[in-house]
């Protein structure tokens, strides 16, 4: 009897120890899974923080589509609607060919188009009895007033902003901005000697339809190169500011240096 009691006690202790081992393993697995989850969460936060610190061209924080306005114009520039984008680029190319290569003038082109349209409408209106077709329905064109007023109002606001900026630059409060604007206008005048306004407008139009979509597609490769170029530009500007610009500013009267940036 004593041996049977001892065996039952040992069996109970063995079963309890086995249960304790199983529960310990379960708790250990739970703790390891929770630790792995916490590690994965920490890795995600680190990765997100690293992504946030990635250099973006012009310091942008939004996608390229949002930077361009996020509307139909952005869709056209990023070729979201390929037919509309190709039509706009093709129309601009046709206009450039007409006026630049064929040496058409705007007034001549408008007059020739009107002559052709009026001749077709006149012939169709008088020949419908011979060809047994109904006469053409010429639509009544009426331009609304509101879009023109909105465009004029927006243009007026932008012109006033431009005048205000010119006034601030010419007031002598910020000499560096004044020098940068003068250098930019001088470069633009040189570019204007190379090509006329229509060619410059066409080049700008083509760049707007190619550069944003290429950048949106390869921004992960372009941004590191832009960061290196920006760092190098800051170094060169610091050298220029120390050796050239500071000497020029030191020779000017003190009244002009009130708005000098640090």
Tab-separated table of C-alpha atoms in Angstrom:
chain	number	residue	atom	x	y	z
A	1	UNK	CA	0.000	0.000	0.000
A	2	UNK	CA	2.785	2.393	0.840
A	3	UNK	CA	4.455	1.710	-2.494
A	4	UNK	CA	1.181	2.403	-4.338
A	5	UNK	CA	0.753	5.684	-2.468
A	6	UNK	CA	4.291	6.729	-3.301
A	7	UNK	CA	3.792	5.904	-6.961
A	8	UNK	CA	0.593	7.945	-7.103
A	9	UNK	CA	2.368	10.884	-5.459
A	10	UNK	CA	5.253	10.709	-7.922
A	11	UNK	CA	2.829	10.463	-10.823
A	12	UNK	CA	1.044	13.573	-9.569
A	13	UNK	CA	4.294	15.466	-9.155
A	14	UNK	CA	5.439	14.343	-12.594
A	15	UNK	CA	2.182	15.447	-14.159
A	16	UNK	CA	2.324	18.788	-12.380
A	17	UNK	CA	5.931	19.330	-13.465
A	18	UNK	CA	4.995	18.415	-17.027
A	19	UNK	CA	2.118	20.918	-16.965
A	20	UNK	CA	4.412	23.575	-15.508
A	21	UNK	CA	6.951	22.982	-18.296
A	22	UNK	CA	4.239	23.294	-20.944
A	23	UNK	CA	2.906	26.535	-19.439
A	24	UNK	CA	6.432	27.921	-19.190
A	25	UNK	CA	7.012	27.140	-22.853
A	26	UNK	CA	3.730	28.823	-23.797
A	27	UNK	CA	4.559	31.917	-21.746
A	28	UNK	CA	8.047	31.962	-23.196
A	29	UNK	CA	6.648	31.758	-26.723
A	30	UNK	CA	4.191	34.564	-25.944
A	31	UNK	CA	6.933	36.750	-24.521
A	32	UNK	CA	9.192	36.037	-27.483
A	33	UNK	CA	6.367	36.802	-29.910
A	34	UNK	CA	5.526	40.001	-28.042
A	35	UNK	CA	9.196	40.993	-28.031
A	36	UNK	CA	9.448	40.221	-31.736
A	37	UNK	CA	6.302	42.287	-32.329
A	38	UNK	CA	7.753	45.160	-30.329
A	39	UNK	CA	11.012	44.850	-32.254
A	40	UNK	CA	9.143	44.878	-35.557
A	41	UNK	CA	7.168	47.943	-34.422
A	42	UNK	CA	10.384	49.695	-33.418
A	43	UNK	CA	11.934	48.779	-36.767
A	44	UNK	CA	8.892	50.199	-38.546
A	45	UNK	CA	9.109	53.444	-36.601
A	46	UNK	CA	12.840	53.689	-37.340
A	47	UNK	CA	12.210	53.019	-41.015
A	48	UNK	CA	9.447	55.610	-41.115
A	49	UNK	CA	11.674	58.163	-39.387
A	50	UNK	CA	14.453	57.413	-41.877
A	51	UNK	CA	12.038	57.872	-44.760
A	52	UNK	CA	10.921	61.178	-43.326
A	53	UNK	CA	14.524	62.376	-43.141
A	54	UNK	CA	15.266	61.496	-46.771
A	55	UNK	CA	16.302	64.525	-48.793
A	56	UNK	CA	13.653	65.646	-51.258
A	57	UNK	CA	14.264	68.080	-54.079
A	58	UNK	CA	13.265	71.685	-53.192
A	59	UNK	CA	12.387	70.481	-49.671
A	60	UNK	CA	9.030	69.072	-50.735
A	61	UNK	CA	7.002	66.991	-48.285
A	62	UNK	CA	4.118	66.064	-50.594
A	63	UNK	CA	3.959	63.832	-53.683
A	64	UNK	CA	4.769	65.364	-57.038
A	65	UNK	CA	1.101	65.285	-58.051
A	66	UNK	CA	0.129	67.376	-55.003
A	67	UNK	CA	3.005	69.806	-55.566
A	68	UNK	CA	1.752	70.437	-59.114
A	69	UNK	CA	-1.716	71.303	-57.816
A	70	UNK	CA	-3.345	67.902	-57.695
A	71	UNK	CA	-5.931	68.758	-60.358
A	72	UNK	CA	-6.393	68.142	-64.056
A	73	UNK	CA	-3.306	70.192	-64.891
A	74	UNK	CA	-1.188	67.889	-62.718
A	75	UNK	CA	-2.736	64.857	-64.438
A	76	UNK	CA	-1.774	66.308	-67.817
A	77	UNK	CA	1.812	67.115	-66.764
A	78	UNK	CA	2.295	63.657	-65.233
A	79	UNK	CA	0.678	61.886	-68.207
A	80	UNK	CA	-2.128	60.350	-66.142
A	81	UNK	CA	-4.332	60.857	-69.208
A	82	UNK	CA	-2.032	60.068	-72.103
A	83	UNK	CA	-4.430	61.217	-74.817
A	84	UNK	CA	-4.860	64.698	-73.337
A	85	UNK	CA	-1.148	65.061	-72.590
A	86	UNK	CA	-0.159	63.921	-76.082
A	87	UNK	CA	-2.773	66.251	-77.601
A	88	UNK	CA	-1.496	69.257	-75.641
A	89	UNK	CA	2.127	68.539	-76.532
A	90	UNK	CA	1.208	67.885	-80.156
A	91	UNK	CA	-0.786	71.124	-80.378
A	92	UNK	CA	2.091	73.130	-78.939
A	93	UNK	CA	4.468	71.456	-81.391
A	94	UNK	CA	2.160	72.282	-84.315
A	95	UNK	CA	1.944	75.928	-83.239
A	96	UNK	CA	5.725	76.139	-82.919
A	97	UNK	CA	6.197	74.580	-86.375
A	98	UNK	CA	3.689	76.968	-87.951
A	99	UNK	CA	5.142	80.137	-86.454
A	100	UNK	CA	8.824	79.240	-86.238
A	101	UNK	CA	9.680	76.832	-89.050
A	102	UNK	CA	7.060	77.869	-91.614
A	103	UNK	CA	7.417	81.528	-90.515
A	104	UNK	CA	3.689	82.066	-90.224
A	105	UNK	CA	2.393	85.109	-88.370
A	106	UNK	CA	-0.487	84.964	-85.917
A	107	UNK	CA	-2.709	87.366	-87.829
A	108	UNK	CA	-2.036	85.554	-91.118
A	109	UNK	CA	-2.819	82.152	-89.614
A	110	UNK	CA	-6.054	83.374	-87.991
A	111	UNK	CA	-7.194	84.996	-91.262
A	112	UNK	CA	-6.448	81.850	-93.295
A	113	UNK	CA	-8.352	79.644	-90.832
A	114	UNK	CA	-11.355	81.997	-90.884
A	115	UNK	CA	-11.316	82.141	-94.711
A	116	UNK	CA	-11.338	78.335	-94.885
A	117	UNK	CA	-14.160	77.944	-92.334
A	118	UNK	CA	-16.325	80.650	-93.896
A	119	UNK	CA	-15.815	79.228	-97.400
A	120	UNK	CA	-16.818	75.724	-96.281
A	121	UNK	CA	-19.896	76.978	-94.425
A	122	UNK	CA	-20.952	79.189	-97.331
A	123	UNK	CA	-20.596	76.396	-99.899
A	124	UNK	CA	-22.396	73.891	-97.688
A	125	UNK	CA	-25.238	76.327	-96.970
A	126	UNK	CA	-25.835	76.997	-100.688
A	127	UNK	CA	-25.157	73.503	-102.040
A	128	UNK	CA	-27.336	71.498	-99.659
A	129	UNK	CA	-30.165	71.446	-102.212
A	130	UNK	CA	-27.922	69.802	-104.804
A	131	UNK	CA	-26.370	67.221	-102.493
A	132	UNK	CA	-29.732	66.534	-100.763
A	133	UNK	CA	-28.472	67.163	-97.281
A	134	UNK	CA	-29.706	69.422	-94.527
A	135	UNK	CA	-28.009	72.800	-94.170
A	136	UNK	CA	-25.343	73.101	-91.470
A	137	UNK	CA	-26.438	74.161	-88.029
A	138	UNK	CA	-24.129	76.994	-87.075
A	139	UNK	CA	-24.028	77.165	-83.284
A	140	UNK	CA	-24.565	80.415	-81.444
A	141	UNK	CA	-21.332	81.207	-79.613
A	142	UNK	CA	-21.744	83.168	-76.397
A	143	UNK	CA	-18.773	83.606	-74.101
A	144	UNK	CA	-19.661	83.848	-70.396
A	145	UNK	CA	-18.436	86.796	-68.398
A	146	UNK	CA	-17.423	85.085	-65.142
A	147	UNK	CA	-14.364	83.109	-66.370
A	148	UNK	CA	-12.848	86.229	-67.910
A	149	UNK	CA	-13.437	88.196	-64.710
A	150	UNK	CA	-11.856	85.423	-62.626
A	151	UNK	CA	-8.797	85.269	-64.890
A	152	UNK	CA	-8.470	89.059	-64.866
A	153	UNK	CA	-8.786	89.141	-61.062
A	154	UNK	CA	-6.155	86.402	-60.590
A	155	UNK	CA	-3.851	88.138	-63.064
A	156	UNK	CA	-4.297	91.445	-61.243
A	157	UNK	CA	-3.367	89.825	-57.914
A	158	UNK	CA	-0.214	88.257	-59.363
A	159	UNK	CA	0.821	91.529	-61.034
A	160	UNK	CA	0.394	93.391	-57.740
A	161	UNK	CA	2.515	90.776	-55.974
A	162	UNK	CA	5.184	91.196	-58.621
A	163	UNK	CA	5.182	94.964	-58.187
A	164	UNK	CA	5.409	94.568	-54.399
A	165	UNK	CA	8.362	92.180	-54.762
A	166	UNK	CA	10.125	94.574	-57.141
A	167	UNK	CA	9.534	97.408	-54.697
A	168	UNK	CA	11.034	95.431	-51.803
A	169	UNK	CA	14.049	94.423	-53.902
A	170	UNK	CA	14.662	97.939	-55.191
A	171	UNK	CA	14.313	99.540	-51.740
A	172	UNK	CA	17.816	98.384	-50.783
A	173	UNK	CA	16.774	96.360	-47.730
A	174	UNK	CA	18.187	93.065	-48.978
A	175	UNK	CA	21.354	93.431	-51.036
A	176	UNK	CA	21.886	89.708	-51.627
A	177	UNK	CA	18.415	89.228	-53.051
A	178	UNK	CA	18.971	92.279	-55.234
A	179	UNK	CA	22.208	90.828	-56.626
A	180	UNK	CA	20.612	87.414	-57.231
A	181	UNK	CA	17.675	88.981	-59.096
A	182	UNK	CA	20.014	91.096	-61.227
A	183	UNK	CA	22.089	87.990	-62.066
A	184	UNK	CA	18.931	86.026	-62.939
A	185	UNK	CA	17.611	88.772	-65.213
A	186	UNK	CA	21.003	89.055	-66.883
A	187	UNK	CA	21.066	85.295	-67.577
A	188	UNK	CA	17.489	85.480	-68.885
A	189	UNK	CA	18.484	88.309	-71.227
A	190	UNK	CA	21.320	86.164	-72.595
A	191	UNK	CA	18.905	83.276	-73.168
A	192	UNK	CA	16.563	85.745	-74.903
A	193	UNK	CA	19.318	86.559	-77.399
A	194	UNK	CA	19.692	82.888	-78.261
A	195	UNK	CA	16.013	82.279	-79.091
A	196	UNK	CA	12.795	84.261	-79.425
A	197	UNK	CA	9.896	84.242	-77.002
A	198	UNK	CA	7.906	81.561	-78.846
A	199	UNK	CA	10.820	79.112	-78.891
A	200	UNK	CA	11.519	79.792	-75.219
A	201	UNK	CA	7.846	79.246	-74.389
A	202	UNK	CA	7.822	75.994	-76.376
A	203	UNK	CA	10.975	74.729	-74.636
A	204	UNK	CA	9.409	75.529	-71.259
A	205	UNK	CA	6.193	73.752	-72.295
A	206	UNK	CA	8.115	70.632	-73.360
A	207	UNK	CA	10.130	70.639	-70.123
A	208	UNK	CA	6.914	70.859	-68.082
A	209	UNK	CA	5.592	67.796	-69.905
A	210	UNK	CA	8.790	65.737	-69.512
A	211	UNK	CA	10.720	66.709	-66.375
A	212	UNK	CA	7.938	66.154	-63.761
A	213	UNK	CA	6.970	62.721	-65.082
A	214	UNK	CA	10.611	61.591	-65.273
A	215	UNK	CA	11.256	62.867	-61.746
A	216	UNK	CA	8.107	61.177	-60.390
A	217	UNK	CA	9.261	57.889	-61.916
A	218	UNK	CA	12.906	58.030	-60.788
A	219	UNK	CA	12.726	60.280	-57.697
A	220	UNK	CA	14.505	57.734	-55.474
A	221	UNK	CA	17.544	57.948	-57.764
A	222	UNK	CA	17.384	61.666	-58.516
A	223	UNK	CA	17.010	62.909	-54.917
A	224	UNK	CA	20.405	61.552	-53.692
A	225	UNK	CA	22.157	63.137	-56.673
A	226	UNK	CA	20.324	66.417	-56.029
A	227	UNK	CA	21.362	66.266	-52.366
A	228	UNK	CA	25.032	65.933	-53.322
A	229	UNK	CA	24.717	68.790	-55.812
A	230	UNK	CA	22.968	70.957	-53.217
A	231	UNK	CA	25.702	70.305	-50.627
A	232	UNK	CA	28.383	71.154	-53.177
A	233	UNK	CA	26.524	74.331	-54.147
A	234	UNK	CA	26.348	75.412	-50.497
A	235	UNK	CA	30.093	74.868	-50.157
A	236	UNK	CA	30.859	76.895	-53.274
A	237	UNK	CA	28.456	79.641	-52.192
A	238	UNK	CA	30.116	79.802	-48.766
A	239	UNK	CA	33.489	80.245	-50.457
A	240	UNK	CA	32.078	82.896	-52.784
A	241	UNK	CA	30.375	84.673	-49.881
A	242	UNK	CA	33.573	84.699	-47.849
A	243	UNK	CA	36.042	85.721	-50.553
A	244	UNK	CA	34.074	87.867	-53.001
A	245	UNK	CA	30.716	89.013	-51.676
A	246	UNK	CA	31.970	89.984	-48.219
A	247	UNK	CA	34.720	92.162	-49.730
A	248	UNK	CA	32.228	93.870	-52.040
A	249	UNK	CA	29.798	94.507	-49.187
A	250	UNK	CA	32.563	95.864	-46.957
A	251	UNK	CA	33.356	98.567	-49.520
A	252	UNK	CA	29.744	99.764	-49.777
A	253	UNK	CA	28.241	102.427	-47.474
A	254	UNK	CA	26.779	101.201	-44.208
A	255	UNK	CA	23.263	102.293	-45.148
A	256	UNK	CA	23.088	99.608	-47.789
A	257	UNK	CA	24.106	96.893	-45.364
A	258	UNK	CA	21.159	97.169	-42.985
A	259	UNK	CA	19.302	94.371	-44.700
A	260	UNK	CA	22.312	92.145	-45.192
A	261	UNK	CA	21.613	88.558	-44.234
A	262	UNK	CA	23.837	86.854	-41.671
